[in-house]
Amino acid sequence: MQLAILFLGALLELLAATESTASTGTTSYRTTTGTIRPEPTTATHNPVTTTSHGNATVHPTSNSTATSPGSSTSSPHPRPPPPSPSPTPGSKADVGDYTGTNGSQPCVHLQAEIRIRILYLTQGGGKAWGTSVLNPNKTKAQGGCEGAHAHLLLSFPYGQLSFGFKKEPPQNTVYLNYMAVEYNVSFPQAAEWTFSVQNSSLRELQAPLGQSFNCRNASIILSPAFHLDLLFLKLQAAQLTPSGAFGPSFSCPSDQSILLPLIIGLIALGLLTVVLVTFCIFRRRPPTYQPL
């Protein structure tokens, strides 16, 4: 009987120890599993997910990033450069001396007061003529010559003028056959301030090779709305001396048309003077006979 009681007691203690060991192992497993679960770590990255919209990067949880001034989509387009000042009346001081060379060899020599006349649209919907005078102190000349062609480029702060000349050896002549103008200028009440024109079918300022073209006022019509006036003009292209000095003078047709009537008028005035003087001399002579 005692042996049965001892055996039962030992069996109960063994069962209690086994249950205690199993419970301790389960708790340890759960604690360890809780410290290595990846879900909490992944969840901590969700708030910083970004969305791309063009060049701007938007962070939904940050208003300051969404309105960042560094975004290129919110920056304005650069404004164009301002137009040049309003034109001023020209004078003899506005006569410029421009030379285009090919290395050390002069190709084009131009002296003139350059006026640009433009028919522009006004803000009221009408049209008006505006005149601008080129400032020679702010103008740079470049040029060259090749074969039968010579060119001169005048660059200034708000534009440029390009002259193209062509020589014809069979006729022994040279003339202006091409011009291009780009100009920014602010005329009164103008609706625009950028103007450009080019013409490659000109035959102007023609002169014999080796002679300079001289004219008091040469007007070149590049288009119905774009005229170029060259005052006190001296020009020689395609065939110059090494020093660039002007050759013999060749007057423009407009000056020749003025000189011809003047010469005819002077000749007529001289003849009339001779007739009057002769008449007066004969009237003052005493008669050769005496009355009876």
PDB file of C-alpha atoms in Angstrom:
ATOM      1  CA  MET A   1       0.000   0.000   0.000  1.00  0.00           C
ATOM      2  CA  GLN A   2       2.776   2.424   0.870  1.00  0.00           C
ATOM      3  CA  LEU A   3       4.599   1.558  -2.302  1.00  0.00           C
ATOM      4  CA  ALA A   4       1.489   2.466  -4.318  1.00  0.00           C
ATOM      5  CA  ILE A   5       1.210   5.822  -2.544  1.00  0.00           C
ATOM      6  CA  LEU A   6       4.895   6.654  -3.182  1.00  0.00           C
ATOM      7  CA  PHE A   7       4.600   5.704  -6.819  1.00  0.00           C
ATOM      8  CA  LEU A   8       1.497   7.899  -7.251  1.00  0.00           C
ATOM      9  CA  GLY A   9       3.266  10.877  -5.582  1.00  0.00           C
ATOM     10  CA  ALA A  10       6.307  10.517  -7.821  1.00  0.00           C
ATOM     11  CA  LEU A  11       4.087  10.365 -10.876  1.00  0.00           C
ATOM     12  CA  LEU A  12       2.261  13.589  -9.866  1.00  0.00           C
ATOM     13  CA  GLU A  13       5.554  15.462  -9.323  1.00  0.00           C
ATOM     14  CA  LEU A  14       6.825  14.305 -12.722  1.00  0.00           C
ATOM     15  CA  LEU A  15       3.626  15.569 -14.397  1.00  0.00           C
ATOM     16  CA  ALA A  16       3.902  18.933 -12.629  1.00  0.00           C
ATOM     17  CA  ALA A  17       7.523  19.377 -13.712  1.00  0.00           C
ATOM     18  CA  THR A  18       6.658  18.497 -17.309  1.00  0.00           C
ATOM     19  CA  GLU A  19       3.788  21.062 -17.406  1.00  0.00           C
ATOM     20  CA  SER A  20       6.014  23.775 -15.933  1.00  0.00           C
ATOM     21  CA  THR A  21       8.741  23.124 -18.498  1.00  0.00           C
ATOM     22  CA  ALA A  22       6.267  23.192 -21.417  1.00  0.00           C
ATOM     23  CA  SER A  23       4.723  26.488 -20.225  1.00  0.00           C
ATOM     24  CA  THR A  24       8.119  28.167 -19.890  1.00  0.00           C
ATOM     25  CA  GLY A  25       9.152  27.122 -23.430  1.00  0.00           C
ATOM     26  CA  THR A  26       5.951  28.502 -24.950  1.00  0.00           C
ATOM     27  CA  THR A  27       6.386  31.916 -23.315  1.00  0.00           C
ATOM     28  CA  SER A  28       9.984  32.149 -24.450  1.00  0.00           C
ATOM     29  CA  TYR A  29       9.014  31.315 -28.035  1.00  0.00           C
ATOM     30  CA  ARG A  30       6.301  33.972 -28.177  1.00  0.00           C
ATOM     31  CA  THR A  31       8.627  36.646 -26.790  1.00  0.00           C
ATOM     32  CA  THR A  32      11.352  35.826 -29.300  1.00  0.00           C
ATOM     33  CA  THR A  33       8.879  35.744 -32.196  1.00  0.00           C
ATOM     34  CA  GLY A  34       7.544  39.189 -31.238  1.00  0.00           C
ATOM     35  CA  THR A  35      11.016  40.788 -31.426  1.00  0.00           C
ATOM     36  CA  ILE A  36      11.876  39.595 -34.924  1.00  0.00           C
ATOM     37  CA  ARG A  37       8.539  40.166 -36.726  1.00  0.00           C
ATOM     38  CA  PRO A  38       9.216  42.263 -39.907  1.00  0.00           C
ATOM     39  CA  GLU A  39       5.722  43.808 -40.152  1.00  0.00           C
ATOM     40  CA  PRO A  40       6.319  46.787 -37.780  1.00  0.00           C
ATOM     41  CA  THR A  41       9.588  47.695 -39.587  1.00  0.00           C
ATOM     42  CA  THR A  42       7.847  47.718 -43.007  1.00  0.00           C
ATOM     43  CA  ALA A  43       4.995  49.818 -41.644  1.00  0.00           C
ATOM     44  CA  THR A  44       7.378  52.597 -40.581  1.00  0.00           C
ATOM     45  CA  HIS A  45       8.299  53.347 -44.268  1.00  0.00           C
ATOM     46  CA  ASN A  46       4.758  53.871 -45.576  1.00  0.00           C
ATOM     47  CA  PRO A  47       4.361  57.616 -44.688  1.00  0.00           C
ATOM     48  CA  VAL A  48       7.355  58.719 -46.836  1.00  0.00           C
ATOM     49  CA  THR A  49       6.202  57.228 -50.143  1.00  0.00           C
ATOM     50  CA  THR A  50       6.604  59.889 -52.931  1.00  0.00           C
ATOM     51  CA  THR A  51       4.638  60.554 -56.106  1.00  0.00           C
ATOM     52  CA  SER A  52       6.224  62.154 -59.185  1.00  0.00           C
ATOM     53  CA  HIS A  53       4.338  64.904 -61.135  1.00  0.00           C
ATOM     54  CA  GLY A  54       6.502  66.117 -63.987  1.00  0.00           C
ATOM     55  CA  ASN A  55       9.511  67.962 -62.569  1.00  0.00           C
ATOM     56  CA  ALA A  56       7.980  68.468 -59.127  1.00  0.00           C
ATOM     57  CA  THR A  57       8.152  65.783 -56.431  1.00  0.00           C
ATOM     58  CA  VAL A  58       5.090  65.879 -54.153  1.00  0.00           C
ATOM     59  CA  HIS A  59       5.189  64.494 -50.600  1.00  0.00           C
ATOM     60  CA  PRO A  60       1.588  63.968 -49.427  1.00  0.00           C
ATOM     61  CA  THR A  61       2.491  64.330 -45.751  1.00  0.00           C
ATOM     62  CA  SER A  62       4.432  67.604 -46.232  1.00  0.00           C
ATOM     63  CA  ASN A  63       2.773  70.746 -47.587  1.00  0.00           C
ATOM     64  CA  SER A  64       6.071  72.636 -47.660  1.00  0.00           C
ATOM     65  CA  THR A  65       7.638  70.141 -50.037  1.00  0.00           C
ATOM     66  CA  ALA A  66       4.648  70.216 -52.389  1.00  0.00           C
ATOM     67  CA  THR A  67       4.970  74.004 -52.722  1.00  0.00           C
ATOM     68  CA  SER A  68       8.751  74.033 -52.989  1.00  0.00           C
ATOM     69  CA  PRO A  69       9.988  77.122 -54.924  1.00  0.00           C
ATOM     70  CA  GLY A  70      12.651  75.001 -56.581  1.00  0.00           C
ATOM     71  CA  SER A  71      10.086  73.275 -58.808  1.00  0.00           C
ATOM     72  CA  SER A  72      10.666  74.212 -62.458  1.00  0.00           C
ATOM     73  CA  THR A  73       6.956  73.998 -63.232  1.00  0.00           C
ATOM     74  CA  SER A  74       6.217  77.094 -61.136  1.00  0.00           C
ATOM     75  CA  SER A  75       9.076  79.303 -62.435  1.00  0.00           C
ATOM     76  CA  PRO A  76       7.996  81.969 -65.001  1.00  0.00           C
ATOM     77  CA  HIS A  77       9.407  82.183 -68.529  1.00  0.00           C
ATOM     78  CA  PRO A  78      12.259  84.697 -68.949  1.00  0.00           C
ATOM     79  CA  ARG A  79      11.134  88.040 -70.317  1.00  0.00           C
ATOM     80  CA  PRO A  80      12.561  89.336 -73.603  1.00  0.00           C
ATOM     81  CA  PRO A  81      15.180  92.092 -73.488  1.00  0.00           C
ATOM     82  CA  PRO A  82      13.836  95.654 -73.362  1.00  0.00           C
ATOM     83  CA  PRO A  83      13.582  97.619 -76.615  1.00  0.00           C
ATOM     84  CA  SER A  84      16.007 100.357 -77.497  1.00  0.00           C
ATOM     85  CA  PRO A  85      15.234 103.967 -76.554  1.00  0.00           C
ATOM     86  CA  SER A  86      13.039 106.098 -78.766  1.00  0.00           C
ATOM     87  CA  PRO A  87      14.853 107.410 -81.860  1.00  0.00           C
ATOM     88  CA  THR A  88      16.361 110.889 -81.871  1.00  0.00           C
ATOM     89  CA  PRO A  89      16.791 113.269 -84.819  1.00  0.00           C
ATOM     90  CA  GLY A  90      19.992 112.824 -86.783  1.00  0.00           C
ATOM     91  CA  SER A  91      22.735 115.350 -87.481  1.00  0.00           C
ATOM     92  CA  LYS A  92      26.101 115.571 -89.201  1.00  0.00           C
ATOM     93  CA  ALA A  93      27.564 113.939 -86.086  1.00  0.00           C
ATOM     94  CA  ASP A  94      25.646 110.766 -87.003  1.00  0.00           C
ATOM     95  CA  VAL A  95      27.709 110.183 -90.155  1.00  0.00           C
ATOM     96  CA  GLY A  96      29.615 106.961 -89.552  1.00  0.00           C
ATOM     97  CA  ASP A  97      32.706 105.561 -91.228  1.00  0.00           C
ATOM     98  CA  TYR A  98      32.504 101.770 -91.654  1.00  0.00           C
ATOM     99  CA  THR A  99      35.008  99.437 -93.334  1.00  0.00           C
ATOM    100  CA  GLY A 100      34.756  95.698 -93.937  1.00  0.00           C
ATOM    101  CA  THR A 101      38.061  93.916 -94.557  1.00  0.00           C
ATOM    102  CA  ASN A 102      39.197  90.494 -95.647  1.00  0.00           C
ATOM    103  CA  GLY A 103      42.273  90.164 -93.491  1.00  0.00           C
ATOM    104  CA  SER A 104      44.183  93.344 -94.280  1.00  0.00           C
ATOM    105  CA  GLN A 105      42.474  93.948 -97.630  1.00  0.00           C
ATOM    106  CA  PRO A 106      39.546  96.443 -97.506  1.00  0.00           C
ATOM    107  CA  CYS A 107      36.457  95.087 -99.269  1.00  0.00           C
ATOM    108  CA  VAL A 108      33.746  97.647 -98.513  1.00  0.00           C
ATOM    109  CA  HIS A 109      34.075 101.261 -97.350  1.00  0.00           C
ATOM    110  CA  LEU A 110      30.893 103.085 -96.336  1.00  0.00           C
ATOM    111  CA  GLN A 111      30.399 106.606 -95.023  1.00  0.00           C
ATOM    112  CA  ALA A 112      26.824 107.685 -94.329  1.00  0.00           C
ATOM    113  CA  GLU A 113      24.225 108.775 -91.851  1.00  0.00           C
ATOM    114  CA  ILE A 114      21.940 105.748 -91.703  1.00  0.00           C
ATOM    115  CA  ARG A 115      18.250 106.269 -91.043  1.00  0.00           C
ATOM    116  CA  ILE A 116      15.762 103.426 -90.720  1.00  0.00           C
ATOM    117  CA  ARG A 117      12.144 104.259 -91.539  1.00  0.00           C
ATOM    118  CA  ILE A 118       9.466 101.730 -90.535  1.00  0.00           C
ATOM    119  CA  LEU A 119       5.701 101.722 -91.045  1.00  0.00           C
ATOM    120  CA  TYR A 120       4.420 100.181 -87.806  1.00  0.00           C
ATOM    121  CA  LEU A 121       1.084  99.314 -86.219  1.00  0.00           C
ATOM    122  CA  THR A 122      -0.084 101.516 -83.359  1.00  0.00           C
ATOM    123  CA  GLN A 123      -1.899 100.407 -80.231  1.00  0.00           C
ATOM    124  CA  GLY A 124      -5.074 102.047 -81.555  1.00  0.00           C
ATOM    125  CA  GLY A 125      -5.048  99.869 -84.674  1.00  0.00           C
ATOM    126  CA  GLY A 126      -3.683 102.490 -87.051  1.00  0.00           C
ATOM    127  CA  LYS A 127      -0.346 102.853 -88.828  1.00  0.00           C
ATOM    128  CA  ALA A 128       2.444 105.405 -88.485  1.00  0.00           C
ATOM    129  CA  TRP A 129       5.928 105.997 -89.833  1.00  0.00           C
ATOM    130  CA  GLY A 130       8.804 105.946 -87.369  1.00  0.00           C
ATOM    131  CA  THR A 131      12.388 107.011 -88.014  1.00  0.00           C
ATOM    132  CA  SER A 132      15.462 105.833 -86.118  1.00  0.00           C
ATOM    133  CA  VAL A 133      19.019 107.061 -86.647  1.00  0.00           C
ATOM    134  CA  LEU A 134      21.965 104.696 -86.234  1.00  0.00           C
ATOM    135  CA  ASN A 135      24.538 105.766 -83.662  1.00  0.00           C
ATOM    136  CA  PRO A 136      28.005 105.252 -85.226  1.00  0.00           C
ATOM    137  CA  ASN A 137      29.677 105.278 -81.801  1.00  0.00           C
ATOM    138  CA  LYS A 138      27.791 102.111 -80.849  1.00  0.00           C
ATOM    139  CA  THR A 139      28.094 100.325 -84.200  1.00  0.00           C
ATOM    140  CA  LYS A 140      30.672  97.682 -85.078  1.00  0.00           C
ATOM    141  CA  ALA A 141      31.598  96.908 -88.690  1.00  0.00           C
ATOM    142  CA  GLN A 142      32.672  93.545 -90.114  1.00  0.00           C
ATOM    143  CA  GLY A 143      32.954  92.351 -93.665  1.00  0.00           C
ATOM    144  CA  GLY A 144      34.787  90.454 -96.338  1.00  0.00           C
ATOM    145  CA  CYS A 145      34.982  89.650-100.017  1.00  0.00           C
ATOM    146  CA  GLU A 146      35.103  86.443-102.017  1.00  0.00           C
ATOM    147  CA  GLY A 147      35.027  86.178-105.773  1.00  0.00           C
ATOM    148  CA  ALA A 148      32.379  88.449-107.226  1.00  0.00           C
ATOM    149  CA  HIS A 149      30.768  89.197-103.866  1.00  0.00           C
ATOM    150  CA  ALA A 150      31.546  91.531-100.980  1.00  0.00           C
ATOM    151  CA  HIS A 151      29.608  92.075 -97.775  1.00  0.00           C
ATOM    152  CA  LEU A 152      29.443  94.464 -94.831  1.00  0.00           C
ATOM    153  CA  LEU A 153      27.767  93.710 -91.487  1.00  0.00           C
ATOM    154  CA  LEU A 154      26.927  96.531 -89.072  1.00  0.00           C
ATOM    155  CA  SER A 155      26.091  95.367 -85.537  1.00  0.00           C
ATOM    156  CA  PHE A 156      24.642  97.624 -82.842  1.00  0.00           C
ATOM    157  CA  PRO A 157      23.045  97.003 -79.413  1.00  0.00           C
ATOM    158  CA  TYR A 158      19.508  96.435 -80.707  1.00  0.00           C
ATOM    159  CA  GLY A 159      20.005  94.899 -84.129  1.00  0.00           C
ATOM    160  CA  GLN A 160      22.134  94.579 -87.240  1.00  0.00           C
ATOM    161  CA  LEU A 161      22.281  95.595 -90.915  1.00  0.00           C
ATOM    162  CA  SER A 162      23.772  93.353 -93.588  1.00  0.00           C
ATOM    163  CA  PHE A 163      24.847  94.695 -97.006  1.00  0.00           C
ATOM    164  CA  GLY A 164      25.687  92.371 -99.907  1.00  0.00           C
ATOM    165  CA  PHE A 165      27.396  93.631-103.087  1.00  0.00           C
ATOM    166  CA  LYS A 166      27.928  91.959-106.436  1.00  0.00           C
ATOM    167  CA  LYS A 167      30.369  92.974-109.143  1.00  0.00           C
ATOM    168  CA  GLU A 168      29.906  92.303-112.839  1.00  0.00           C
ATOM    169  CA  PRO A 169      33.288  92.462-114.630  1.00  0.00           C
ATOM    170  CA  PRO A 170      31.797  92.382-118.152  1.00  0.00           C
ATOM    171  CA  GLN A 171      29.901  95.603-117.405  1.00  0.00           C
ATOM    172  CA  ASN A 172      32.694  96.866-115.117  1.00  0.00           C
ATOM    173  CA  THR A 173      30.142  97.699-112.421  1.00  0.00           C
ATOM    174  CA  VAL A 174      29.346  96.832-108.812  1.00  0.00           C
ATOM    175  CA  TYR A 175      25.999  97.262-107.042  1.00  0.00           C
ATOM    176  CA  LEU A 176      24.039  96.457-103.874  1.00  0.00           C
ATOM    177  CA  ASN A 177      22.040  93.260-104.464  1.00  0.00           C
ATOM    178  CA  TYR A 178      21.165  92.084-100.940  1.00  0.00           C
ATOM    179  CA  MET A 179      20.127  93.638 -97.631  1.00  0.00           C
ATOM    180  CA  ALA A 180      18.838  92.245 -94.350  1.00  0.00           C
ATOM    181  CA  VAL A 181      17.797  94.197 -91.262  1.00  0.00           C
ATOM    182  CA  GLU A 182      16.923  93.060 -87.750  1.00  0.00           C
ATOM    183  CA  TYR A 183      15.937  95.840 -85.381  1.00  0.00           C
ATOM    184  CA  ASN A 184      14.338  96.331 -81.957  1.00  0.00           C
ATOM    185  CA  VAL A 185      13.086  99.870 -81.387  1.00  0.00           C
ATOM    186  CA  SER A 186      10.264 101.455 -79.386  1.00  0.00           C
ATOM    187  CA  PHE A 187       8.273 103.934 -81.446  1.00  0.00           C
ATOM    188  CA  PRO A 188       5.540 106.075 -79.827  1.00  0.00           C
ATOM    189  CA  GLN A 189       2.314 104.112 -79.231  1.00  0.00           C
ATOM    190  CA  ALA A 190       3.703 101.131 -81.158  1.00  0.00           C
ATOM    191  CA  ALA A 191       1.990  97.764 -80.788  1.00  0.00           C
ATOM    192  CA  GLU A 192       5.257  95.930 -81.533  1.00  0.00           C
ATOM    193  CA  TRP A 193       8.955  96.647 -81.259  1.00  0.00           C
ATOM    194  CA  THR A 194      10.681  93.847 -83.177  1.00  0.00           C
ATOM    195  CA  PHE A 195      11.145  94.339 -86.937  1.00  0.00           C
ATOM    196  CA  SER A 196      13.008  92.353 -89.591  1.00  0.00           C
ATOM    197  CA  VAL A 197      13.207  92.350 -93.373  1.00  0.00           C
ATOM    198  CA  GLN A 198      15.464  91.037 -96.131  1.00  0.00           C
ATOM    199  CA  ASN A 199      15.635  91.581 -99.868  1.00  0.00           C
ATOM    200  CA  SER A 200      17.918  89.668-102.244  1.00  0.00           C
ATOM    201  CA  SER A 201      16.687  91.152-105.534  1.00  0.00           C
ATOM    202  CA  LEU A 202      18.111  94.654-105.262  1.00  0.00           C
ATOM    203  CA  ARG A 203      20.095  96.567-107.850  1.00  0.00           C
ATOM    204  CA  GLU A 204      20.967  99.763-106.016  1.00  0.00           C
ATOM    205  CA  LEU A 205      23.957 102.079-105.562  1.00  0.00           C
ATOM    206  CA  GLN A 206      25.500 100.979-108.851  1.00  0.00           C
ATOM    207  CA  ALA A 207      28.892 102.467-109.752  1.00  0.00           C
ATOM    208  CA  PRO A 208      31.849 101.648-112.026  1.00  0.00           C
ATOM    209  CA  LEU A 209      34.479  99.385-110.475  1.00  0.00           C
ATOM    210  CA  GLY A 210      37.209 101.363-108.775  1.00  0.00           C
ATOM    211  CA  GLN A 211      34.995 104.436-108.282  1.00  0.00           C
ATOM    212  CA  SER A 212      33.112 105.616-105.206  1.00  0.00           C
ATOM    213  CA  PHE A 213      29.343 106.096-105.223  1.00  0.00           C
ATOM    214  CA  ASN A 214      28.456 109.565-103.890  1.00  0.00           C
ATOM    215  CA  CYS A 215      24.954 110.761-103.091  1.00  0.00           C
ATOM    216  CA  ARG A 216      23.360 113.373-100.839  1.00  0.00           C
ATOM    217  CA  ASN A 217      20.411 111.112-100.045  1.00  0.00           C
ATOM    218  CA  ALA A 218      20.027 107.550-101.332  1.00  0.00           C
ATOM    219  CA  SER A 219      16.808 105.798-100.332  1.00  0.00           C
ATOM    220  CA  ILE A 220      16.532 102.015-100.548  1.00  0.00           C
ATOM    221  CA  ILE A 221      13.068 100.425-100.393  1.00  0.00           C
ATOM    222  CA  LEU A 222      13.435  96.977 -98.835  1.00  0.00           C
ATOM    223  CA  SER A 223       9.676  96.502 -98.527  1.00  0.00           C
ATOM    224  CA  PRO A 224       6.596  98.765 -98.606  1.00  0.00           C
ATOM    225  CA  ALA A 225       6.916  99.173 -94.819  1.00  0.00           C
ATOM    226  CA  PHE A 226      10.714  99.289 -94.511  1.00  0.00           C
ATOM    227  CA  HIS A 227      12.926 102.003 -96.033  1.00  0.00           C
ATOM    228  CA  LEU A 228      16.613 102.724 -95.510  1.00  0.00           C
ATOM    229  CA  ASP A 229      17.962 106.252 -96.077  1.00  0.00           C
ATOM    230  CA  LEU A 230      21.708 106.853 -96.543  1.00  0.00           C
ATOM    231  CA  LEU A 231      22.516 110.553 -96.165  1.00  0.00           C
ATOM    232  CA  PHE A 232      25.834 112.161 -97.185  1.00  0.00           C
ATOM    233  CA  LEU A 233      26.710 108.808 -98.734  1.00  0.00           C
ATOM    234  CA  LYS A 234      30.147 107.729 -99.908  1.00  0.00           C
ATOM    235  CA  LEU A 235      30.478 104.073-100.837  1.00  0.00           C
ATOM    236  CA  GLN A 236      32.971 101.853-102.591  1.00  0.00           C
ATOM    237  CA  ALA A 237      32.830  98.061-102.763  1.00  0.00           C
ATOM    238  CA  ALA A 238      34.672  95.111-104.294  1.00  0.00           C
ATOM    239  CA  GLN A 239      37.665  97.045-105.622  1.00  0.00           C
ATOM    240  CA  LEU A 240      39.532  99.306-103.215  1.00  0.00           C
ATOM    241  CA  THR A 241      43.117 100.414-102.745  1.00  0.00           C
ATOM    242  CA  PRO A 242      45.114  98.741 -99.923  1.00  0.00           C
ATOM    243  CA  SER A 243      44.630 101.876 -97.815  1.00  0.00           C
ATOM    244  CA  GLY A 244      40.859 101.794 -98.277  1.00  0.00           C
ATOM    245  CA  ALA A 245      40.739 105.342 -99.677  1.00  0.00           C
ATOM    246  CA  PHE A 246      37.853 106.269-101.958  1.00  0.00           C
ATOM    247  CA  GLY A 247      38.458 106.288-105.699  1.00  0.00           C
ATOM    248  CA  PRO A 248      37.168 108.834-108.216  1.00  0.00           C
ATOM    249  CA  SER A 249      33.682 110.091-107.434  1.00  0.00           C
ATOM    250  CA  PHE A 250      30.613 108.818-109.283  1.00  0.00           C
ATOM    251  CA  SER A 251      27.461 110.850-108.554  1.00  0.00           C
ATOM    252  CA  CYS A 252      24.156 109.109-108.035  1.00  0.00           C
ATOM    253  CA  PRO A 253      21.359 109.649-110.579  1.00  0.00           C
ATOM    254  CA  SER A 254      19.366 111.824-108.186  1.00  0.00           C
ATOM    255  CA  ASP A 255      22.265 114.244-107.824  1.00  0.00           C
ATOM    256  CA  GLN A 256      22.826 114.166-111.590  1.00  0.00           C
ATOM    257  CA  SER A 257      19.156 114.985-112.191  1.00  0.00           C
ATOM    258  CA  ILE A 258      19.533 118.013-109.930  1.00  0.00           C
ATOM    259  CA  LEU A 259      22.791 119.178-111.521  1.00  0.00           C
ATOM    260  CA  LEU A 260      21.566 119.009-115.115  1.00  0.00           C
ATOM    261  CA  PRO A 261      18.733 121.577-114.729  1.00  0.00           C
ATOM    262  CA  LEU A 262      21.069 123.738-112.674  1.00  0.00           C
ATOM    263  CA  ILE A 263      23.711 123.707-115.411  1.00  0.00           C
ATOM    264  CA  ILE A 264      21.123 124.457-118.102  1.00  0.00           C
ATOM    265  CA  GLY A 265      19.752 127.295-116.007  1.00  0.00           C
ATOM    266  CA  LEU A 266      23.205 128.802-115.505  1.00  0.00           C
ATOM    267  CA  ILE A 267      23.928 128.622-119.247  1.00  0.00           C
ATOM    268  CA  ALA A 268      20.605 130.299-120.073  1.00  0.00           C
ATOM    269  CA  LEU A 269      21.252 133.000-117.493  1.00  0.00           C
ATOM    270  CA  GLY A 270      24.690 133.644-118.984  1.00  0.00           C
ATOM    271  CA  LEU A 271      23.289 133.985-122.515  1.00  0.00           C
ATOM    272  CA  LEU A 272      20.592 136.341-121.298  1.00  0.00           C
ATOM    273  CA  THR A 273      23.192 138.461-119.562  1.00  0.00           C
ATOM    274  CA  VAL A 274      25.251 138.700-122.758  1.00  0.00           C
ATOM    275  CA  VAL A 275      22.182 139.768-124.742  1.00  0.00           C
ATOM    276  CA  LEU A 276      21.248 142.463-122.239  1.00  0.00           C
ATOM    277  CA  VAL A 277      24.786 143.831-122.042  1.00  0.00           C
ATOM    278  CA  THR A 278      25.005 143.989-125.854  1.00  0.00           C
ATOM    279  CA  PHE A 279      21.662 145.758-126.074  1.00  0.00           C
ATOM    280  CA  CYS A 280      22.709 148.340-123.502  1.00  0.00           C
ATOM    281  CA  ILE A 281      25.980 149.019-125.299  1.00  0.00           C
ATOM    282  CA  PHE A 282      24.276 149.636-128.622  1.00  0.00           C
ATOM    283  CA  ARG A 283      21.710 151.960-127.048  1.00  0.00           C
ATOM    284  CA  ARG A 284      24.397 154.158-125.498  1.00  0.00           C
ATOM    285  CA  ARG A 285      26.393 154.618-128.711  1.00  0.00           C
ATOM    286  CA  PRO A 286      26.008 158.072-130.300  1.00  0.00           C
ATOM    287  CA  PRO A 287      24.554 158.150-133.814  1.00  0.00           C
ATOM    288  CA  THR A 288      27.050 158.262-136.722  1.00  0.00           C
ATOM    289  CA  TYR A 289      25.128 160.937-138.657  1.00  0.00           C
ATOM    290  CA  GLN A 290      24.064 164.520-137.916  1.00  0.00           C
ATOM    291  CA  PRO A 291      20.554 165.742-138.557  1.00  0.00           C
ATOM    292  CA  LEU A 292      20.203 168.431-141.253  1.00  0.00           C
TER     293      LEU A 292
END
